[in-house]
Short mmCIF file of C-alpha atoms in Angstrom, two decimals:
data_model
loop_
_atom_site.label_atom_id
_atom_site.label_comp_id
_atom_site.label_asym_id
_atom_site.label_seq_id
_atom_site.Cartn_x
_atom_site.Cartn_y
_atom_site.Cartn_z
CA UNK A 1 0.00 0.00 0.00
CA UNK A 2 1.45 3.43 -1.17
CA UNK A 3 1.24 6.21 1.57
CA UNK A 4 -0.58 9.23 0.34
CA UNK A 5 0.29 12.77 0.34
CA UNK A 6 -2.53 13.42 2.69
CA UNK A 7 -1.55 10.38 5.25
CA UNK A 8 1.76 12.46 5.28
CA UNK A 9 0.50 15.45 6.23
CA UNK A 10 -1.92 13.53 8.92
CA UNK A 11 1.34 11.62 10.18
CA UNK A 12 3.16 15.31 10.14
CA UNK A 13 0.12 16.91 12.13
CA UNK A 14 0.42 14.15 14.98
CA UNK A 15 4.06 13.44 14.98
CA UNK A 16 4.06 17.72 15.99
CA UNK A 17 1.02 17.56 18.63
CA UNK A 18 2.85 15.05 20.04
CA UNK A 19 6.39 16.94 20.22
CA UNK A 20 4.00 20.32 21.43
CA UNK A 21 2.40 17.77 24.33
CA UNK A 22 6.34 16.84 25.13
CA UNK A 23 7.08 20.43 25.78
CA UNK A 24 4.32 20.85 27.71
CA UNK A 25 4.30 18.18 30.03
CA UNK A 26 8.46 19.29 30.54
CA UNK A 27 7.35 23.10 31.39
CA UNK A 28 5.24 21.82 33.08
CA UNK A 29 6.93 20.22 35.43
CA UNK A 30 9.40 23.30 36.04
CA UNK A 31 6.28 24.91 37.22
CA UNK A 32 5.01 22.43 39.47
CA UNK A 33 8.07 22.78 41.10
CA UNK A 34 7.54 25.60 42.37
CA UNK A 35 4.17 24.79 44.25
CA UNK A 36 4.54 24.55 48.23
CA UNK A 37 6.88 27.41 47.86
CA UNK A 38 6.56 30.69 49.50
CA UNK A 39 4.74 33.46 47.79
CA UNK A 40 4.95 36.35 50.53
CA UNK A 41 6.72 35.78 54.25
CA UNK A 42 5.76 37.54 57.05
CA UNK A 43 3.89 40.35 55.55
CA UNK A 44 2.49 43.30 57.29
CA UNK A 45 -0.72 45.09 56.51
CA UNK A 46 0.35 48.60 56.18
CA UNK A 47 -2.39 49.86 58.50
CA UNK A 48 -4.37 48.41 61.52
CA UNK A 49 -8.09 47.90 61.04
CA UNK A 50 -9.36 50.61 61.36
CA UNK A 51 -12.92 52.56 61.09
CA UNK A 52 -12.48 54.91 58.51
CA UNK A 53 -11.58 52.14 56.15
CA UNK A 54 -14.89 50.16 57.20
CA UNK A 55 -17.03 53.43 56.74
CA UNK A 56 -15.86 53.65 53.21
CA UNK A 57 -16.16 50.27 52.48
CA UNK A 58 -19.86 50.27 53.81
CA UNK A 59 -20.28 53.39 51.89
CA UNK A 60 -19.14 52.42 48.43
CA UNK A 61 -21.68 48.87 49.21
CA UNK A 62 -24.10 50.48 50.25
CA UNK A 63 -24.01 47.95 53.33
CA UNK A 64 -25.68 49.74 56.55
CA UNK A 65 -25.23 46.67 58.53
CA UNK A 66 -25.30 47.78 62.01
CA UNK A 67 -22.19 45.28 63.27
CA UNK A 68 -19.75 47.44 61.25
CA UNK A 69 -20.29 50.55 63.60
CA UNK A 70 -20.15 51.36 67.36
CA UNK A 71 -17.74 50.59 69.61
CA UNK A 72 -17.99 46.67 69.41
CA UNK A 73 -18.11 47.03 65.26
CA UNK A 74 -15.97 44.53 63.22
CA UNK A 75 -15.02 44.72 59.82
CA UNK A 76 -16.99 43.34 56.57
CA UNK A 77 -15.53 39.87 56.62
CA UNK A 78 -15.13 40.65 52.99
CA UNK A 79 -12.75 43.24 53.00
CA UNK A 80 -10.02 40.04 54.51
CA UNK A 81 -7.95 40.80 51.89
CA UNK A 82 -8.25 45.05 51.68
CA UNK A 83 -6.21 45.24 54.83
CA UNK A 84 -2.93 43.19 53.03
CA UNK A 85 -3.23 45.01 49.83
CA UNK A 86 0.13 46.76 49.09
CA UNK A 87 -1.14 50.05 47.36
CA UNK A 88 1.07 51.88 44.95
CA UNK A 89 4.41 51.21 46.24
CA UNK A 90 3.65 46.96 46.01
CA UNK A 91 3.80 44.28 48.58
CA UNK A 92 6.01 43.88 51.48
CA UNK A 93 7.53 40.52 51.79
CA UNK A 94 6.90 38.90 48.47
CA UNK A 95 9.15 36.12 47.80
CA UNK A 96 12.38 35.44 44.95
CA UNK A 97 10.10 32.24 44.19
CA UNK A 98 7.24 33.97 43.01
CA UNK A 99 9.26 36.61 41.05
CA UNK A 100 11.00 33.31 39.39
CA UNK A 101 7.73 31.69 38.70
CA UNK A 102 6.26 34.72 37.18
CA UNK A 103 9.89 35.29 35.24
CA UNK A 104 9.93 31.91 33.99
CA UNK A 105 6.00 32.44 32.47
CA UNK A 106 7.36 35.36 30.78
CA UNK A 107 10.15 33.90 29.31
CA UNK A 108 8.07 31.23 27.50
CA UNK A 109 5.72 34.26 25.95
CA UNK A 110 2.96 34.33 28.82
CA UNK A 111 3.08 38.19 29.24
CA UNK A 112 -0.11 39.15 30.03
CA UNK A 113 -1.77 38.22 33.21
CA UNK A 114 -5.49 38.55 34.27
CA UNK A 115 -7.05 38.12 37.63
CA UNK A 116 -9.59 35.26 37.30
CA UNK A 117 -11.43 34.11 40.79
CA UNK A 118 -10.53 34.39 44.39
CA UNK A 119 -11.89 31.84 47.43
CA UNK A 120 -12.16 33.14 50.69
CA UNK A 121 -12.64 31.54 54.38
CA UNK A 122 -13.33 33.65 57.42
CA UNK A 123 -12.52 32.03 60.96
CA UNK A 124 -12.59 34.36 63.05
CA UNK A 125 -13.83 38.95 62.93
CA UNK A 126 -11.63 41.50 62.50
CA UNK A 127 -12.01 44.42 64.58
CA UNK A 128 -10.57 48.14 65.04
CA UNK A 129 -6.95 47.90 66.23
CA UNK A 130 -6.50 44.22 65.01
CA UNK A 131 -2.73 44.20 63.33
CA UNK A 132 -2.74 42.43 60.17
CA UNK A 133 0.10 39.98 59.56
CA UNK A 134 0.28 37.48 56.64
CA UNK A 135 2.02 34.79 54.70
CA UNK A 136 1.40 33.23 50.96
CA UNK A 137 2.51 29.98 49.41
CA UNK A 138 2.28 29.27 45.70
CA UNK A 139 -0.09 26.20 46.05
CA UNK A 140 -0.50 25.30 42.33
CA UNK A 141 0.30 26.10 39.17
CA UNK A 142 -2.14 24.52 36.19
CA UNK A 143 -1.40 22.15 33.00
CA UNK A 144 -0.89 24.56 29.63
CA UNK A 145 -4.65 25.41 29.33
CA UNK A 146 -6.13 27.63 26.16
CA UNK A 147 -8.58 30.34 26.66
CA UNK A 148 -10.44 32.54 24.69
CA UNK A 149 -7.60 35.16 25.69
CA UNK A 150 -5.09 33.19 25.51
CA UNK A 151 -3.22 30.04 26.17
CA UNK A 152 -1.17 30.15 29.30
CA UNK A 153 -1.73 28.92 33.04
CA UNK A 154 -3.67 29.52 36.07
CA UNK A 155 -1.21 30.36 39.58
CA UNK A 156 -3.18 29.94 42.96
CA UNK A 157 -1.64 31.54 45.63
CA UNK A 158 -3.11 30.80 49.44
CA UNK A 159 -2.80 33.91 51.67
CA UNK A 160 -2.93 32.99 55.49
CA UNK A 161 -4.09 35.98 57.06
CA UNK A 162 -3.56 36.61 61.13
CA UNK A 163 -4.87 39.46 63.49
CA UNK A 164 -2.66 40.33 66.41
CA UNK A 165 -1.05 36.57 65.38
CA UNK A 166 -4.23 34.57 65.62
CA UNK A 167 -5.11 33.03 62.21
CA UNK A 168 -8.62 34.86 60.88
CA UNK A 169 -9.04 34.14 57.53
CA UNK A 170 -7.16 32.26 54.31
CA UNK A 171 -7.27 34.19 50.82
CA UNK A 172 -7.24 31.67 47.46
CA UNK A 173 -6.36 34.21 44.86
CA UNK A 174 -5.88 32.86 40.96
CA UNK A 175 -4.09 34.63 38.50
CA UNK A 176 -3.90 33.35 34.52
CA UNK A 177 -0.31 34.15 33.06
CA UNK A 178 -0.79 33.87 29.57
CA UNK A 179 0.12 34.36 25.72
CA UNK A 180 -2.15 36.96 24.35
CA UNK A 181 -4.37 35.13 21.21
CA UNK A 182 -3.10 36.44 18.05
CA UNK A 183 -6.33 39.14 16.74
CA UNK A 184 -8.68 37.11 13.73
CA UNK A 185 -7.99 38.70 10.48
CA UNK A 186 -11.35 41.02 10.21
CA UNK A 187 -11.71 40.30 6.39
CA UNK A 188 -12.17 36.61 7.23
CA UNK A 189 -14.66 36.45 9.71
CA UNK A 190 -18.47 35.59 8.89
CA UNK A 191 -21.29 38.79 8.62
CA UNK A 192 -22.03 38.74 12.08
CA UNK A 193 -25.69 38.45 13.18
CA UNK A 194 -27.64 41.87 14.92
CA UNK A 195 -26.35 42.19 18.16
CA UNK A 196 -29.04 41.72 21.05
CA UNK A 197 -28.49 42.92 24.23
CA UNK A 198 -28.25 40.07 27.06
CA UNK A 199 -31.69 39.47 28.55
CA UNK A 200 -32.12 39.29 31.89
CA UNK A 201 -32.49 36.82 34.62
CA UNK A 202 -36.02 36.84 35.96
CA UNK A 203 -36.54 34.31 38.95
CA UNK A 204 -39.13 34.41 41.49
CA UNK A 205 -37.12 36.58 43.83
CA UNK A 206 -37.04 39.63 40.99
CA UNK A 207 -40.39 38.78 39.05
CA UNK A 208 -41.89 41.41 40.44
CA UNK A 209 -39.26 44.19 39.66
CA UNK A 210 -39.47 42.93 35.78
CA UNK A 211 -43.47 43.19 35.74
CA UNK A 212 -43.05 46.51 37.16
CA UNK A 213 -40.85 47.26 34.24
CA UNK A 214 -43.60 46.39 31.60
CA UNK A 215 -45.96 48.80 33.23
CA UNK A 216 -43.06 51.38 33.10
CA UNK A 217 -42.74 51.48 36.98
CA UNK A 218 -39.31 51.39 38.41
CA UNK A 219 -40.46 49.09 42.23
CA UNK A 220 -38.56 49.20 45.42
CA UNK A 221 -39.18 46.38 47.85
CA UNK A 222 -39.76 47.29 51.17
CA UNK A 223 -40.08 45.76 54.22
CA UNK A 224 -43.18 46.15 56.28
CA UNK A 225 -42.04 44.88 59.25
CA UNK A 226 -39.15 47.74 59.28
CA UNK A 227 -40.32 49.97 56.29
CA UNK A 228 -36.58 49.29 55.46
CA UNK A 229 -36.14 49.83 51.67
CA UNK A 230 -34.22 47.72 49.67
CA UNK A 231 -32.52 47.29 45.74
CA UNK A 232 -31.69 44.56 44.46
CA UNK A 233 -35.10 42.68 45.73
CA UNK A 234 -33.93 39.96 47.94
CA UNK A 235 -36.47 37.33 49.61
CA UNK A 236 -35.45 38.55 53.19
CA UNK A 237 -34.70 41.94 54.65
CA UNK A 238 -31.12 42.46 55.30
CA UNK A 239 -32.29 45.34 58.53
CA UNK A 240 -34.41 42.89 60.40
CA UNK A 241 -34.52 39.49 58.59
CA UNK A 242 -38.42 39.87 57.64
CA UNK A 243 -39.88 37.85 54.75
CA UNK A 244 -42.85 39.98 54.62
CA UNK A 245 -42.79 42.87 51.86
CA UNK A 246 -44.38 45.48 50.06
CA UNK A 247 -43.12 47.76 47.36
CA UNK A 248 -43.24 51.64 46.47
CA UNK A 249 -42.71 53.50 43.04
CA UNK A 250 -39.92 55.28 42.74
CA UNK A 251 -39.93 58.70 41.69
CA UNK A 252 -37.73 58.57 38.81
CA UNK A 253 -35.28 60.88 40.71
CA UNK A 254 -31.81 60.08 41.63
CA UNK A 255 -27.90 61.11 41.08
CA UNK A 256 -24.93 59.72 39.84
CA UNK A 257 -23.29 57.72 42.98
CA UNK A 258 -20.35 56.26 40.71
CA UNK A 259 -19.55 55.55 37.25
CA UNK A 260 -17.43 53.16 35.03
CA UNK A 261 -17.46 53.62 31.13
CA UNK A 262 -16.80 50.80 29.37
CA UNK A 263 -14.51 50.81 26.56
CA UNK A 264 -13.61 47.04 26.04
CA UNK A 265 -15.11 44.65 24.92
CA UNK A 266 -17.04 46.03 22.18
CA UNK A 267 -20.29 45.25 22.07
CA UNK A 268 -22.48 47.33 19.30
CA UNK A 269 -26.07 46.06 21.38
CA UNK A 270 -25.34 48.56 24.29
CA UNK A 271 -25.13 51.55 22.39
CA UNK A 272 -27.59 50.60 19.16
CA UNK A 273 -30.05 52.59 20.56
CA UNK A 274 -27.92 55.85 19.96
CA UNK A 275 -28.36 57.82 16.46
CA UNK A 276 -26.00 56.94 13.85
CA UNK A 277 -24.61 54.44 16.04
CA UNK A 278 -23.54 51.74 13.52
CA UNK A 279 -20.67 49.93 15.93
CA UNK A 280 -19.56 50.07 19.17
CA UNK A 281 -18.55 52.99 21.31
CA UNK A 282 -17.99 53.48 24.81
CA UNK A 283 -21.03 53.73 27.01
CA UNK A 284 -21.49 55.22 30.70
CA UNK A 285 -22.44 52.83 33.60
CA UNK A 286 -23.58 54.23 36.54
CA UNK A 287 -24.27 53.15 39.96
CA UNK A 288 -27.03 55.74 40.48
CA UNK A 289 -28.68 56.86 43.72
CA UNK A 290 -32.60 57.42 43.99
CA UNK A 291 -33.97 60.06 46.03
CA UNK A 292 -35.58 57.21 48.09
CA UNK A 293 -32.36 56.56 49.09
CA UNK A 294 -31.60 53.01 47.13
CA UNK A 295 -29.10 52.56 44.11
CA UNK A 296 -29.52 51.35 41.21
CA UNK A 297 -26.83 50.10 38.50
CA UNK A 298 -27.91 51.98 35.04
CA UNK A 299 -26.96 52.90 31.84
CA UNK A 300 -26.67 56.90 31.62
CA UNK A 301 -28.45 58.50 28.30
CA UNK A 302 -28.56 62.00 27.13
CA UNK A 303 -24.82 62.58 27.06
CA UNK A 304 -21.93 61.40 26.14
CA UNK A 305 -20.45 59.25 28.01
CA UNK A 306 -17.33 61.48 28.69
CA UNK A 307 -19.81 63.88 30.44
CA UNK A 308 -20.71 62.01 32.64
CA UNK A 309 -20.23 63.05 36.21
CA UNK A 310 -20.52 61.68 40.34
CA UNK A 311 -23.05 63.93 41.34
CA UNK A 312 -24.77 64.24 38.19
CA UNK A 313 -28.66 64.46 38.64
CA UNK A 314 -30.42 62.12 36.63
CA UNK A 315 -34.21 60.98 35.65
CA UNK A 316 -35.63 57.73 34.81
CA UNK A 317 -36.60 56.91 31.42
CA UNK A 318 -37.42 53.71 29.98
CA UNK A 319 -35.32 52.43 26.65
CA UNK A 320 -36.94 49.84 24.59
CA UNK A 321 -33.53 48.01 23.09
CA UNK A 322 -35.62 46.06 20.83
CA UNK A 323 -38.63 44.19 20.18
CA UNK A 324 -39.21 42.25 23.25
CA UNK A 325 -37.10 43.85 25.88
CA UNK A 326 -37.40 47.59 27.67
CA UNK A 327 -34.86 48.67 30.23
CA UNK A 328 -34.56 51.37 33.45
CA UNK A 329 -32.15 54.12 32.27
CA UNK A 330 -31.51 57.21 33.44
CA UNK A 331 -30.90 60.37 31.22
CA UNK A 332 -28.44 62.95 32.34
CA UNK A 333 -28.40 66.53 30.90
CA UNK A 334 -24.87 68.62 30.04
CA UNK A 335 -26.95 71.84 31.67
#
């Protein structure tokens, strides 16, 4: 039997996937040796816990849990990892190992990096005055794995974090090192179909927000054992734990609280609605305060997006996208 050109070319194909699975499995096993090994030692946190910290956290949540004030308050059990963060001028302690691992990714083209999940346990609350004292190990480092960005590998690091020496909480943070995906040649990609925006997730818990919607009503929940208000709607009041609830209309009144605009990705759905918008552009999105004291998360019409402001005094509107779906906005005005 004579071997054909194309059995060449198949042989070719798997006698190089097989080389490529070679090199990985060798790389690695460089990497893997560096799991076990220390990623930070004997870190500081470069302030105590401490109540201003706290009060801006809660503010920026929009969490009025009374057990983060007074004098017996304790932290957000969340913010664990806040009090280790290094700021501007970096970390304190980090280890030669992790700078090797990390220089030894780079070397073999994984350049970019991208922050991907994080796991958190809490074992004991952090209060005012607590010093913050930490150490990190590098507790695995991932088989070559290909993403949509990229192929490249995850790194989990496992932060022990102590208060006043005591251990109160671990920190599972995972990083992907990675080659950046060489960019699809535009001219060869398919027409692509109308953008839609995402719909969104109606459950029992929110059904009544999204009927509220159709009737062009923007609904708060609110409690009526408390007459606490509350946004997102949640089965359970967060003030006193009531299951019992009611809602109010909002007014349609409200300011900008905070603001992101989002440049990347690109997605032309978000900003079809605009005139003469044929592709995508940045859009404004706000977290967005309404005079009955709840906040919202928004898009911001009216203006551009580079007008947008914190403080900015917005109105409701409602924005049918397309044929089946109207959203909450809020329109801003440059006067």
């Amino acid at each position: 039997m004579t071997a054909t050109a194309d059995d060449a070319a198949q042989d070719g194909r798997r006698a190089g996937a097989e080389d490529q699975a070679g090199a990985d499995a060798r790389f690695h096993t460089l990497l893997r040796a560096f799991e076990g090994q220390p990623a930070a030692t004997a870190g500081r946190g470069k302030d105590p816990v401490n109540e201003p910290m706290i009060r801006h956290w809660c503010e920026a949540m929009g969490d009025a849990n009374p057990s983060y004030t007074g004098p017996d308050a304790i932290a957000p059990p969340t913010m664990l990892q806040a009090w280790t963060m290094g700021g501007l001028s970096g970390h304190g302690g980090r280890s030669s190992a992790y700078d090797e691992l990390l220089a030894l990714l780079d070397g073999a083209g994984c350049t970019s990096v991208v922050a991907t999940d994080c796991e958190q346990e809490y074992l004991r609350p952090l209060r005012p005055g607590d010093a913050i004292t930490y150490d990190a190990v590098i507790e695995s480092v991932s088989p070559r794995k290909k993403t949509k960005l990229g192929t490249g590998h995850f790194v989990t690091t496992r932060m022990d974090v102590r208060a006043n020496g005591e251990l109160a909480g671990t920190h599972r943070f995972r990083i992907l090192k990675y080659a950046p995906a060489a960019p699809r040649d535009r001219q060869q990609k398919k027409p692509a179909a109308v953008a839609r925006r995402p719909r969104p997730v109606v459950n029992r818990d929110n059904q009544g927000f999204w009927d509220g919607v159709r009737e062009r009503r923007l609904l708060i929940q609110r409690c009526t054992a408390c007459a606490t208000l509350r946004f997102p709607w949640l089965p359970g009041c967060h003030a006193c734990a009531g299951l019992d609830w009611d809602t109010v209309e909002a007014s349609g009144a409200g300011t900008v609280f905070s603001y992101v605009v989002m440049h990347h990705p690109p997605f032309p759905a978000f900003t079809a609605h605009e005139e003469g918008a044929g592709e995508a552009r940045p859009y404004a999105v706000a977290l967005v305060e309404l005079a009955e004291g709840v906040r919202i998360i928004s898009n911001i019409t009216g203006i551009p997006y580079d007008k947008v402001r914190i403080g900015l005094p917005v109105q409701l509107e409602f924005l049918r996208v397309d044929e089946d779906l109207e959203l909450p906005v809020f329109r801003g005005s440059e006067g």
